[in-house]
Short mmCIF file of C-alpha atoms (C1' of nucleotides) in Angstrom, two decimals:
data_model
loop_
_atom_site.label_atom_id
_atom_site.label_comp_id
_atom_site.label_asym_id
_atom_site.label_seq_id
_atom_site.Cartn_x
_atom_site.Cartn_y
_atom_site.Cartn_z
CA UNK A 1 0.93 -4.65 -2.32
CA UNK A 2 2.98 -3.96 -5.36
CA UNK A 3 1.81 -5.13 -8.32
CA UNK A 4 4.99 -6.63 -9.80
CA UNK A 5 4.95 -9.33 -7.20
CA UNK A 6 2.66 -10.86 -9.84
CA UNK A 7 4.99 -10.38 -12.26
CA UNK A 8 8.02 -12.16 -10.07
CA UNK A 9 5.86 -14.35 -9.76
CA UNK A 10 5.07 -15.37 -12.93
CA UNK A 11 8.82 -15.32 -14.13
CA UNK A 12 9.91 -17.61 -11.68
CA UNK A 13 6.97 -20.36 -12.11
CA UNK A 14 8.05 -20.19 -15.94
CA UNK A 15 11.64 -19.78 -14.78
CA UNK A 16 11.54 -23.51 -13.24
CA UNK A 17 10.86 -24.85 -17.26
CA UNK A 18 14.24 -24.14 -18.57
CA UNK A 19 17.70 -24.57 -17.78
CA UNK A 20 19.91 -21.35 -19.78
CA UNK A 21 19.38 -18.16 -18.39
CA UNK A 22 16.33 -16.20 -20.04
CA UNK A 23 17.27 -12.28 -20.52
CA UNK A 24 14.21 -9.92 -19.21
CA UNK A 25 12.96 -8.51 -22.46
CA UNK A 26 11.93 -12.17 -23.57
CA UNK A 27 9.70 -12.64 -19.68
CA UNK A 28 8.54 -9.20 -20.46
CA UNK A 29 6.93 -9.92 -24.54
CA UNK A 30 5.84 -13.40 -23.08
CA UNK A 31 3.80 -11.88 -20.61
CA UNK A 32 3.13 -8.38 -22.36
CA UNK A 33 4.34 -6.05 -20.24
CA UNK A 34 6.49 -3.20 -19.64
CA UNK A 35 10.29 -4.33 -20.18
CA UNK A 36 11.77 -1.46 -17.80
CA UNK A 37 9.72 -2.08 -15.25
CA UNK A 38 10.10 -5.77 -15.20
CA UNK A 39 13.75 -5.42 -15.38
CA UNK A 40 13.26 -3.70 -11.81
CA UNK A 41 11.36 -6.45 -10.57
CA UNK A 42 13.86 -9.48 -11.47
CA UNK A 43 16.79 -7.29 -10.31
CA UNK A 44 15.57 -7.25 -6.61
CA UNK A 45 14.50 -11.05 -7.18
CA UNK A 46 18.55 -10.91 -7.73
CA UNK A 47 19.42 -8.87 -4.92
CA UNK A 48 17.60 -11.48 -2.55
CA UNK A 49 19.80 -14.10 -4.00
CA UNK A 50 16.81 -15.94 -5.53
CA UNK A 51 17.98 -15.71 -9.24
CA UNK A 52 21.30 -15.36 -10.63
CA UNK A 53 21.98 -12.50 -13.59
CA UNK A 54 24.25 -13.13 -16.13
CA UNK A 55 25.66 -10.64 -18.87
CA UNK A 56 26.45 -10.75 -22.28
CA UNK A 57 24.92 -12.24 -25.44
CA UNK A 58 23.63 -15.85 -23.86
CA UNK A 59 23.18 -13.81 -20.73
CA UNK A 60 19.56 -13.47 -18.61
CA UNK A 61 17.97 -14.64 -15.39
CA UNK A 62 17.49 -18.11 -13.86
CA UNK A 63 16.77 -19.54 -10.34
CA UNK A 64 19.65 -19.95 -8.07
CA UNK A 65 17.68 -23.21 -6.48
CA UNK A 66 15.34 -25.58 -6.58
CA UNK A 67 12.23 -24.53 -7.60
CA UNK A 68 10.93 -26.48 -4.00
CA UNK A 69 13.63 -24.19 -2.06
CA UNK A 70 11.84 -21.12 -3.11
CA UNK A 71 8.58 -20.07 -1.31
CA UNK A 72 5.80 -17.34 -2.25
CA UNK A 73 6.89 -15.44 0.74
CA UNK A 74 10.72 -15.26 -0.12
CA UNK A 75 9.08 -13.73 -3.59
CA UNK A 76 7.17 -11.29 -2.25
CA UNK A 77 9.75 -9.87 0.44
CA UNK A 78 11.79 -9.64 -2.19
CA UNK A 79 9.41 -7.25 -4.33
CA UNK A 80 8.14 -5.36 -1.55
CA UNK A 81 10.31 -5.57 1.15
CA UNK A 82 10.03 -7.53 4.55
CA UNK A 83 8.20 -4.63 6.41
CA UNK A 84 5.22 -5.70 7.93
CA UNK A 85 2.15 -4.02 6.44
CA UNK A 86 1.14 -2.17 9.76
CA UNK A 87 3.84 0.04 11.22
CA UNK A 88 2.85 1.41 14.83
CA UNK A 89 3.47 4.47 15.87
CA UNK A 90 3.03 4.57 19.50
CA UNK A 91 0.28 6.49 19.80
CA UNK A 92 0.20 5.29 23.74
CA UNK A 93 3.49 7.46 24.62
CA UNK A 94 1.57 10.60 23.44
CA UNK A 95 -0.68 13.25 24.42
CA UNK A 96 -1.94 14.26 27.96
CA UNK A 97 -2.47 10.72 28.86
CA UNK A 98 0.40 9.45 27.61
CA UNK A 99 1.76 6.35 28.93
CA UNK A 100 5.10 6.75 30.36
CA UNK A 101 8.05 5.13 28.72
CA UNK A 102 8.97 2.29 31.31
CA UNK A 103 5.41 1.26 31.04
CA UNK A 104 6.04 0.21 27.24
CA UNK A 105 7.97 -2.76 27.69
CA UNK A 106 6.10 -5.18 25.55
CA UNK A 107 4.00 -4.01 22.20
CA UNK A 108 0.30 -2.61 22.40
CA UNK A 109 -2.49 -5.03 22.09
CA UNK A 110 -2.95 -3.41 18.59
CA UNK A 111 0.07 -4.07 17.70
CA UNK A 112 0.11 -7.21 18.97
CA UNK A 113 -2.55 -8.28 16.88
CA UNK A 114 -1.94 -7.45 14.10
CA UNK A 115 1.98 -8.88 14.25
CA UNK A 116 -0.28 -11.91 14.39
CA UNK A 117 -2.14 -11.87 11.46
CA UNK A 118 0.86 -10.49 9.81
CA UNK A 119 2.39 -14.21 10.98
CA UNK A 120 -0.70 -15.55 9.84
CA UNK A 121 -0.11 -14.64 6.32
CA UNK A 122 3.52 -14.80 6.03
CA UNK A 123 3.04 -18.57 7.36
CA UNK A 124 0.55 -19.05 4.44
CA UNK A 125 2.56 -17.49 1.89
CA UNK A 126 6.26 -19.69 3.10
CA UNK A 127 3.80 -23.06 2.87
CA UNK A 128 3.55 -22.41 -0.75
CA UNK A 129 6.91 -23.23 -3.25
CA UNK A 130 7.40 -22.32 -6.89
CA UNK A 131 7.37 -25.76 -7.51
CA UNK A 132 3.69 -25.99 -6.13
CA UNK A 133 2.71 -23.32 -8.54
CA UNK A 134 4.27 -24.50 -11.29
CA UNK A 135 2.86 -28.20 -10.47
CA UNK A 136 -0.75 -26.40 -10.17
CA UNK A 137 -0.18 -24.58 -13.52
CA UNK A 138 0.07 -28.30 -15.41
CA UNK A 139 -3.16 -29.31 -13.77
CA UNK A 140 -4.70 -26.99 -14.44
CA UNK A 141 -4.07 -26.18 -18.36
CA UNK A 142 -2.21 -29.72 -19.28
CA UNK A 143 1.36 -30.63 -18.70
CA UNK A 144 1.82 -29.40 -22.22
CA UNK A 145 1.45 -25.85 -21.15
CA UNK A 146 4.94 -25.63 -19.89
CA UNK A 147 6.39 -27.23 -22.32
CA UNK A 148 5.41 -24.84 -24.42
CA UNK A 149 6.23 -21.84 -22.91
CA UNK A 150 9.82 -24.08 -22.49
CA UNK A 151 10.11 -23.86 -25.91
CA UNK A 152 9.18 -20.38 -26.94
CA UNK A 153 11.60 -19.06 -24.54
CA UNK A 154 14.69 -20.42 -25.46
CA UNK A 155 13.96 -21.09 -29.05
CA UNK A 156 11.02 -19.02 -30.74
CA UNK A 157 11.62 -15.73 -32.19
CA UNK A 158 8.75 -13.13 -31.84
CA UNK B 1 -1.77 -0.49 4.69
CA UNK B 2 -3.35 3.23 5.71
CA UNK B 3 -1.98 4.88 8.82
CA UNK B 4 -5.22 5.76 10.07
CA UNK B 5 -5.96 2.15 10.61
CA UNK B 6 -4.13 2.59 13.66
CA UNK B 7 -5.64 5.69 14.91
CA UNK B 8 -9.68 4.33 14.28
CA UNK B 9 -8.29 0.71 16.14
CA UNK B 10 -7.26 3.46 19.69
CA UNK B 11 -10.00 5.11 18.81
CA UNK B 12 -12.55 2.56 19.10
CA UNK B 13 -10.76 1.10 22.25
CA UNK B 14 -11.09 4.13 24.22
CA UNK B 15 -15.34 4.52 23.14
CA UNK B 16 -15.55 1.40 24.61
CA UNK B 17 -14.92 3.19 28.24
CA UNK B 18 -17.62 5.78 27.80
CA UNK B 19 -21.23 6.31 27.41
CA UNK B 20 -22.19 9.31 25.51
CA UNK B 21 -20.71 10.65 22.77
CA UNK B 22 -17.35 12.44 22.18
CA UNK B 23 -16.24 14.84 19.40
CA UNK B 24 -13.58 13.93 17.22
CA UNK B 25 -11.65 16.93 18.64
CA UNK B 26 -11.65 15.59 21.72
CA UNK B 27 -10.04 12.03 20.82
CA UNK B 28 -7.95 13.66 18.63
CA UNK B 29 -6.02 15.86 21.43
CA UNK B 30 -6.17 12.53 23.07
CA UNK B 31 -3.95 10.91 20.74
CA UNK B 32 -1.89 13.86 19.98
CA UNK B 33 -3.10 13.36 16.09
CA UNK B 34 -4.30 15.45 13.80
CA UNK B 35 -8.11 16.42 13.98
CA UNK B 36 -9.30 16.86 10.95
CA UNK B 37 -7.40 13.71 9.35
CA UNK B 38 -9.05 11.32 12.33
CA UNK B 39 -12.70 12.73 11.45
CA UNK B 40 -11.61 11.58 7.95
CA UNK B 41 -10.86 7.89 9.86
CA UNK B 42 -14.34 8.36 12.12
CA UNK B 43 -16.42 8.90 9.07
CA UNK B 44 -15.50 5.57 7.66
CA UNK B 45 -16.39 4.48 11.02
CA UNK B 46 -19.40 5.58 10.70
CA UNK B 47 -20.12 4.69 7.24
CA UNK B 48 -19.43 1.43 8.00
CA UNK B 49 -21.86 1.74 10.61
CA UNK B 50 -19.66 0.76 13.25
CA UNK B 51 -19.84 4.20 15.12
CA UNK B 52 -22.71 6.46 15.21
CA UNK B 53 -22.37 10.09 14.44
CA UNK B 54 -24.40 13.23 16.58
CA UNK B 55 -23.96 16.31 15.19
CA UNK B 56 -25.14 19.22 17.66
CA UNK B 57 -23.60 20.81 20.86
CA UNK B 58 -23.02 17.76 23.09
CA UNK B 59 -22.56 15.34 19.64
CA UNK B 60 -19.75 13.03 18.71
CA UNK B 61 -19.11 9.52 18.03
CA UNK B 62 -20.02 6.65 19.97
CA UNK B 63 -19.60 2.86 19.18
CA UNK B 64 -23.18 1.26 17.78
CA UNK B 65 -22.60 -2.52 19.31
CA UNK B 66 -21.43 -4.18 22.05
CA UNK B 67 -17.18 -4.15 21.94
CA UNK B 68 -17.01 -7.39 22.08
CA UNK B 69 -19.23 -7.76 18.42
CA UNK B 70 -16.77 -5.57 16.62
CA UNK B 71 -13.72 -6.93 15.31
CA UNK B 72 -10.50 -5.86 14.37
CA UNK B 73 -11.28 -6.99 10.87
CA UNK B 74 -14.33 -4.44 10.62
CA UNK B 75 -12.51 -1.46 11.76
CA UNK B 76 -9.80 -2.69 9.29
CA UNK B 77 -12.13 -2.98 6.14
CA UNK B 78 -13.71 0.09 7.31
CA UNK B 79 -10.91 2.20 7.07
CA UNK B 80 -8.83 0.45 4.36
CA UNK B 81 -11.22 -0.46 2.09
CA UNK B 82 -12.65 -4.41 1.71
CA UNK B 83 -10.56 -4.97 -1.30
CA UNK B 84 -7.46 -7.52 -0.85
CA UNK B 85 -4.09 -6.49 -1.66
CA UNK B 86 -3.01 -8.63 -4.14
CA UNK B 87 -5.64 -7.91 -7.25
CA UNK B 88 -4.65 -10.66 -10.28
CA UNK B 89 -4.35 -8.62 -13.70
CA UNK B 90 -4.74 -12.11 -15.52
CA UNK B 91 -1.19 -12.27 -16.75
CA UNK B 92 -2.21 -15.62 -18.30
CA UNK B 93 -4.33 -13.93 -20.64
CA UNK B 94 -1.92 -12.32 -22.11
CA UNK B 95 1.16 -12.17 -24.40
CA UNK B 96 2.15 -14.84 -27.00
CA UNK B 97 1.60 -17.68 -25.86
CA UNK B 98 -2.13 -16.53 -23.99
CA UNK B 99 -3.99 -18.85 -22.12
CA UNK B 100 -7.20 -18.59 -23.94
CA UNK B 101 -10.28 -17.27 -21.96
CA UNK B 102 -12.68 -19.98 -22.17
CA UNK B 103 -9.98 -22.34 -20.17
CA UNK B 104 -9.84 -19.64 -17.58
CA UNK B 105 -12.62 -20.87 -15.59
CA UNK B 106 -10.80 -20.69 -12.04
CA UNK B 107 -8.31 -18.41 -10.46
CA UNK B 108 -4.74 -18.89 -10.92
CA UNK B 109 -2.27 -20.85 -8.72
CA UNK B 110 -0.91 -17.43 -8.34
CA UNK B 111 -4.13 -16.22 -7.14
CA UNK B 112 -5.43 -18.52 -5.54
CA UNK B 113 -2.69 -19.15 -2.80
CA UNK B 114 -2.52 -15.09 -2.09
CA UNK B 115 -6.32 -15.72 -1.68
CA UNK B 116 -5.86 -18.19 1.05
CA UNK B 117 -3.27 -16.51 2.72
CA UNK B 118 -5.33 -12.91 2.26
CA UNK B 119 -8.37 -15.50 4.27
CA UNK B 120 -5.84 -16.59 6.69
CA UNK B 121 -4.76 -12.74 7.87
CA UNK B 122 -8.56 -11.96 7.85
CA UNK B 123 -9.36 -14.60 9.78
CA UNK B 124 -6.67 -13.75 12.60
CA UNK B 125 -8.22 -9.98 12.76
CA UNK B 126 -11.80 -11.30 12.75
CA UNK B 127 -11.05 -13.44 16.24
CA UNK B 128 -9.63 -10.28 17.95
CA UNK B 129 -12.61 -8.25 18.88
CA UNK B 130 -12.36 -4.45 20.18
CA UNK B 131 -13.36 -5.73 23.79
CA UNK B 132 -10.31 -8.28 23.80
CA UNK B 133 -8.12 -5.37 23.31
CA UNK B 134 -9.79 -3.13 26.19
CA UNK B 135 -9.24 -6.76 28.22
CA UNK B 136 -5.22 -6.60 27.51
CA UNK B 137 -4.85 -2.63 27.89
CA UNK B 138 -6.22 -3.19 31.39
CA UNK B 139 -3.49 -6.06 31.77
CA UNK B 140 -0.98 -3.88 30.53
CA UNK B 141 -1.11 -1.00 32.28
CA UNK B 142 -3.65 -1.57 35.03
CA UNK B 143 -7.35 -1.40 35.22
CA UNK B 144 -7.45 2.02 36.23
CA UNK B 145 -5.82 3.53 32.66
CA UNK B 146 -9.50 3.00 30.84
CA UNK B 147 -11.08 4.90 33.89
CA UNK B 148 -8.41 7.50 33.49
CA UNK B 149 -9.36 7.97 29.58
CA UNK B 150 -12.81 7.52 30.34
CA UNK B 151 -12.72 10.93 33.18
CA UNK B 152 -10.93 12.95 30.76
CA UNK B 153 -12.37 12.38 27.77
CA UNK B 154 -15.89 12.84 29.09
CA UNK B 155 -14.87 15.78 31.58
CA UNK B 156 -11.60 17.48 31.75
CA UNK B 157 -10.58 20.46 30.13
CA UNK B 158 -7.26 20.36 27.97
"C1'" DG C 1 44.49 -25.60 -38.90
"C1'" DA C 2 44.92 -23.63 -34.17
"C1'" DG C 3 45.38 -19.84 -30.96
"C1'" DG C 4 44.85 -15.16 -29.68
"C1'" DG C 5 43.07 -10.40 -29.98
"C1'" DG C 6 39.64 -7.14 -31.03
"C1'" DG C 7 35.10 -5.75 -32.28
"C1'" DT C 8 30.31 -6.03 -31.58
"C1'" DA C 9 26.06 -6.73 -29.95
"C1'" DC C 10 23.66 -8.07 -26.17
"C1'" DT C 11 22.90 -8.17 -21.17
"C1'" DC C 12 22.16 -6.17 -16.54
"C1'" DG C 13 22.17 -2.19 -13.19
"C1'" DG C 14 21.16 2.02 -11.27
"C1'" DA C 15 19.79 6.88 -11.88
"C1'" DT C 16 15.96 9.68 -13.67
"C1'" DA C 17 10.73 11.46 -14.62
"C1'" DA C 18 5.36 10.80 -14.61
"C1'" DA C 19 1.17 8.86 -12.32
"C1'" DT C 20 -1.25 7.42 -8.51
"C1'" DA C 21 -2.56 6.69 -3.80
"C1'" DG C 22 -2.09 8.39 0.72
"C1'" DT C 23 -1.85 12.33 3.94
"C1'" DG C 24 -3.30 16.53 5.68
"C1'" DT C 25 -6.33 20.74 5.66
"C1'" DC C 26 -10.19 23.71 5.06
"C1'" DC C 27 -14.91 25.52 4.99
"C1'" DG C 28 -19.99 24.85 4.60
"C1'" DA C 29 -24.51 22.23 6.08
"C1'" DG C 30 -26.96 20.50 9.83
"C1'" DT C 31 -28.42 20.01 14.61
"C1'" DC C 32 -28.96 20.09 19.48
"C1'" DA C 33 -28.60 22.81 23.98
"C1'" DG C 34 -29.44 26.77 26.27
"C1'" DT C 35 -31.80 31.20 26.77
"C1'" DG C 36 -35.13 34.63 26.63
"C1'" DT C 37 -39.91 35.80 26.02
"C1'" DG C 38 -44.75 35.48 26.17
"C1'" DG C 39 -48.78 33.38 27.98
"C1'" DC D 1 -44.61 28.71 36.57
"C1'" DC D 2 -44.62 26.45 31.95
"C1'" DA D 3 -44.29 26.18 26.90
"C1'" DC D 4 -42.44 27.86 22.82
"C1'" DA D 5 -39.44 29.98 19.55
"C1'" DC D 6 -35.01 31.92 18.77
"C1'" DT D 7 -30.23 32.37 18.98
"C1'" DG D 8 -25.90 30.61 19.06
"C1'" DA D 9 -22.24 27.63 19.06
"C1'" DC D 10 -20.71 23.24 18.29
"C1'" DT D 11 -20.80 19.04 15.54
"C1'" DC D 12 -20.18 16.22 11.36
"C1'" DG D 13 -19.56 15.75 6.29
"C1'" DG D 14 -17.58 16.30 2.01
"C1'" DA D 15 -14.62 19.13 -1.18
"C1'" DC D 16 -9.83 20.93 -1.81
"C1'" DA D 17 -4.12 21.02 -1.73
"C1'" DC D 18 0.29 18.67 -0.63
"C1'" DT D 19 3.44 14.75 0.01
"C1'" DA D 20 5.16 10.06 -0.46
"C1'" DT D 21 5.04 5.83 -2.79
"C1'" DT D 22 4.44 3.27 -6.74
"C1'" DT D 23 4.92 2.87 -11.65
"C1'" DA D 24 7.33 3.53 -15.81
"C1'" DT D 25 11.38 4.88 -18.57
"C1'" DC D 26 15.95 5.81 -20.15
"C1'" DC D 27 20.90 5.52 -20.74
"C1'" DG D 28 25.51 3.94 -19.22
"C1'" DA D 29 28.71 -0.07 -17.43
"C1'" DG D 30 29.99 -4.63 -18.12
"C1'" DT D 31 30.56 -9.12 -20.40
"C1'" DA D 32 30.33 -13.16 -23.24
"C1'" DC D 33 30.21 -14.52 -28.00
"C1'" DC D 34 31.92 -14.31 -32.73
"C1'" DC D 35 34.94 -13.07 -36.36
"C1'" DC D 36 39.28 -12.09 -38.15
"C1'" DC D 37 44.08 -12.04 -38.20
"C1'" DT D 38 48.40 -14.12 -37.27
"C1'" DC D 39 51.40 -17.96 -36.63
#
DNA sequence: GAGGGGGTACTCGGATAAATAGTGTCCGAGTCAGTGTGG
DNA sequence: CCACACTGACTCGGACACTATTTATCCGAGTACCCCCTC
């Protein structure tokens, strides 16, 4: 899995703690990383329709909807794509024993199973919200903790 | 997720019909794949100790276990690697506003709900064994397709 | 003092290179089967 | 006729290139704010 779908991640559980849009470069010093990168990151996150972009000087990201309305899964398909992980190739229509064409009607039992795993862990992944997240995040270091972030985004400089 | 996942998952289902051993050249015409990229798949296999190797004139691989005690998950982790795909870089640790180390005794909220659903998808492999999937190819295309891969891999020529 | 126009600085967005993992290939080490020879 | 050693060919195993994907970066297009000028 890519490794910016931790950092869409990230932006968006931070993203529910303020109301302006926040530009890019001031997610990307928060969390120390590469501005370019995250910049590609946020702008598929935009292309899904889960946060709006908005130019100019007060311009920057910020979520389209409520912070409940916006699952781990709709995060991550939005980072990597919605493929499914395993792609099959239908290995059964070749070589000598091939099976014929009209025999392949449904998907292989490999494929089968793994579609349901694939369910498995897309179900697991749409159970969880932003909103969870960002609720676990004030358990688990204070309610403070956003707050403060709150504050260094919009206001702090450096 | 690697390709060859799905080439070690026929693989394995078609050792289950057979005895001896067979050469990786031989289930590699099979599947119209490859040959020296499967024996790259096989040794995992065997490294994992799922298949046995004999080198030698009549050597090859054959499966170590009953089907039925190898899962899907195994021949997965075998070939893949048993490392999860989402890997936490401990965002939180960084940046301005850092969450300091000593409060970092537990995963994220991030982290921990990939974990679950990472347990979930693993779990859905592990109850799909190799013999359930010999079961279905026999209900898919007839009990007489494993007999048919069973006489040519063991006998025919080309 | 109020309204309008222009400048400016800031934002996103996509097009462009480096690094890494995955894919594919090759040749050498090891081993078993078969064969020929000697007893 | 049986046992042994040898030959030979076939097997796996790891080391070596090539390609695709991911990661990282840069510069141009667009836009909202702010200042200044005019009325």
């Amino acid at each position: 899995m890519s490794g910016g779908v931790e950092w869409a991640l990230h932006c968006c559980v931070v993203l529910t703690s303020v109301d302006g849009p926040v530009p890019a470069t001031r997610l990307a010093e928060l969390h120390d990383v590469s501005a370019s990168y995250l910049a590609k990151q946020l702008q598929a996150l935009s292309r899904a329709g889960l946060v709006s972009s908005a130019q100019g000087k007060a311009g920057g990201y910020a979520l389209t909807r409520e912070p409940s309305a916006i699952t781990v899964l709709d995060v991550v398909e939005a980072v990597d794509g919605p493929a499914p992980a395993f792609t099959c190739t239908e290995i059964r229509q070749r070589g000598p024993l091939a099976t014929p064409a009209e025999s392949c009607t449904v998907p292989c039992a490999i494929t089968r199973a793994m579609t349901t795993a694939d369910a498995a862990w897309r179900a697991a992944l749409r159970s969880v919200s932003i909103a969870d997240l960002a609720r676990d995040v004030g358990a688990d270091y204070g309610p403070g903790a956003l707050r403060r972030i709150s504050g260094w985004l919009t206001g702090a400089e450096g």
